[in-house]
Amino acid sequence: MKRKEIENLKAKSSTELQKRLKESEELLSSSKFDLAAGKVKNIFLIKDTKKTIARIKTFIKERDLQNNG
C-alpha cells in the first residue's frame, strides 16, 4: 500500500472506514477460499489485504481513543 493510499484512509470518516473494513474482510475471505481451491496465483494479495485490514482497524481505534479520551 502506497503512502498516498494510507493518507486517503486516514482522511476517511469512521463510517467509510467501517465499510472499507467489511469489504477488505470479504476480499480476504474469498481470496483464502480461492487459494485453497487452487484458483489464486497471486498470494501477495492475501498479505496486502491483511495489512490493509490491520491499518484500517488501527485508524478506527485511534479515532475512538481521540473521541473518548
JSON list of N, CA and C in Angstrom, two decimals, residues 7 11-13 20 33 38 42-43 55 61:
[
{"chain": "A", "resi": 7, "resn": "GLU", "atom": "N", "xyz": [-2.73, 7.82, 3.39]},
{"chain": "A", "resi": 7, "resn": "GLU", "atom": "CA", "xyz": [-3.25, 9.15, 3.72]},
{"chain": "A", "resi": 7, "resn": "GLU", "atom": "C", "xyz": [-4.74, 9.24, 3.39]},
{"chain": "A", "resi": 11, "resn": "ALA", "atom": "N", "xyz": [-7.94, 10.04, 6.01]},
{"chain": "A", "resi": 11, "resn": "ALA", "atom": "CA", "xyz": [-8.86, 11.14, 5.78]},
{"chain": "A", "resi": 11, "resn": "ALA", "atom": "C", "xyz": [-10.33, 10.71, 5.79]},
{"chain": "A", "resi": 12, "resn": "LYS", "atom": "N", "xyz": [-10.59, 9.42, 5.70]},
{"chain": "A", "resi": 12, "resn": "LYS", "atom": "CA", "xyz": [-11.97, 8.94, 5.63]},
{"chain": "A", "resi": 12, "resn": "LYS", "atom": "C", "xyz": [-12.65, 9.01, 7.00]},
{"chain": "A", "resi": 13, "resn": "SER", "atom": "N", "xyz": [-13.97, 9.09, 6.95]},
{"chain": "A", "resi": 13, "resn": "SER", "atom": "CA", "xyz": [-14.74, 9.11, 8.20]},
{"chain": "A", "resi": 13, "resn": "SER", "atom": "C", "xyz": [-14.82, 7.70, 8.77]},
{"chain": "A", "resi": 20, "resn": "ARG", "atom": "N", "xyz": [-15.08, 0.09, 4.40]},
{"chain": "A", "resi": 20, "resn": "ARG", "atom": "CA", "xyz": [-13.86, -0.40, 3.75]},
{"chain": "A", "resi": 20, "resn": "ARG", "atom": "C", "xyz": [-13.34, -1.65, 4.46]},
{"chain": "A", "resi": 33, "resn": "PHE", "atom": "N", "xyz": [-10.33, -18.65, 0.20]},
{"chain": "A", "resi": 33, "resn": "PHE", "atom": "CA", "xyz": [-11.11, -19.75, -0.37]},
{"chain": "A", "resi": 33, "resn": "PHE", "atom": "C", "xyz": [-10.59, -20.11, -1.76]},
{"chain": "A", "resi": 38, "resn": "GLY", "atom": "N", "xyz": [-7.20, -23.51, -5.42]},
{"chain": "A", "resi": 38, "resn": "GLY", "atom": "CA", "xyz": [-6.16, -23.50, -6.46]},
{"chain": "A", "resi": 38, "resn": "GLY", "atom": "C", "xyz": [-6.41, -22.49, -7.55]},
{"chain": "A", "resi": 42, "resn": "ASN", "atom": "N", "xyz": [-1.68, -15.16, -7.23]},
{"chain": "A", "resi": 42, "resn": "ASN", "atom": "CA", "xyz": [-1.03, -14.06, -6.53]},
{"chain": "A", "resi": 42, "resn": "ASN", "atom": "C", "xyz": [-1.31, -14.14, -5.04]},
{"chain": "A", "resi": 43, "resn": "ILE", "atom": "N", "xyz": [-0.40, -14.78, -4.32]},
{"chain": "A", "resi": 43, "resn": "ILE", "atom": "CA", "xyz": [-0.62, -14.94, -2.87]},
{"chain": "A", "resi": 43, "resn": "ILE", "atom": "C", "xyz": [-0.31, -13.65, -2.12]},
{"chain": "A", "resi": 55, "resn": "ARG", "atom": "N", "xyz": [-4.34, -1.85, 9.20]},
{"chain": "A", "resi": 55, "resn": "ARG", "atom": "CA", "xyz": [-4.25, -0.39, 9.17]},
{"chain": "A", "resi": 55, "resn": "ARG", "atom": "C", "xyz": [-5.60, 0.25, 9.45]},
{"chain": "A", "resi": 61, "resn": "LYS", "atom": "N", "xyz": [-9.40, 2.55, 15.78]},
{"chain": "A", "resi": 61, "resn": "LYS", "atom": "CA", "xyz": [-9.09, 2.57, 17.21]},
{"chain": "A", "resi": 61, "resn": "LYS", "atom": "C", "xyz": [-8.54, 3.94, 17.63]}
]
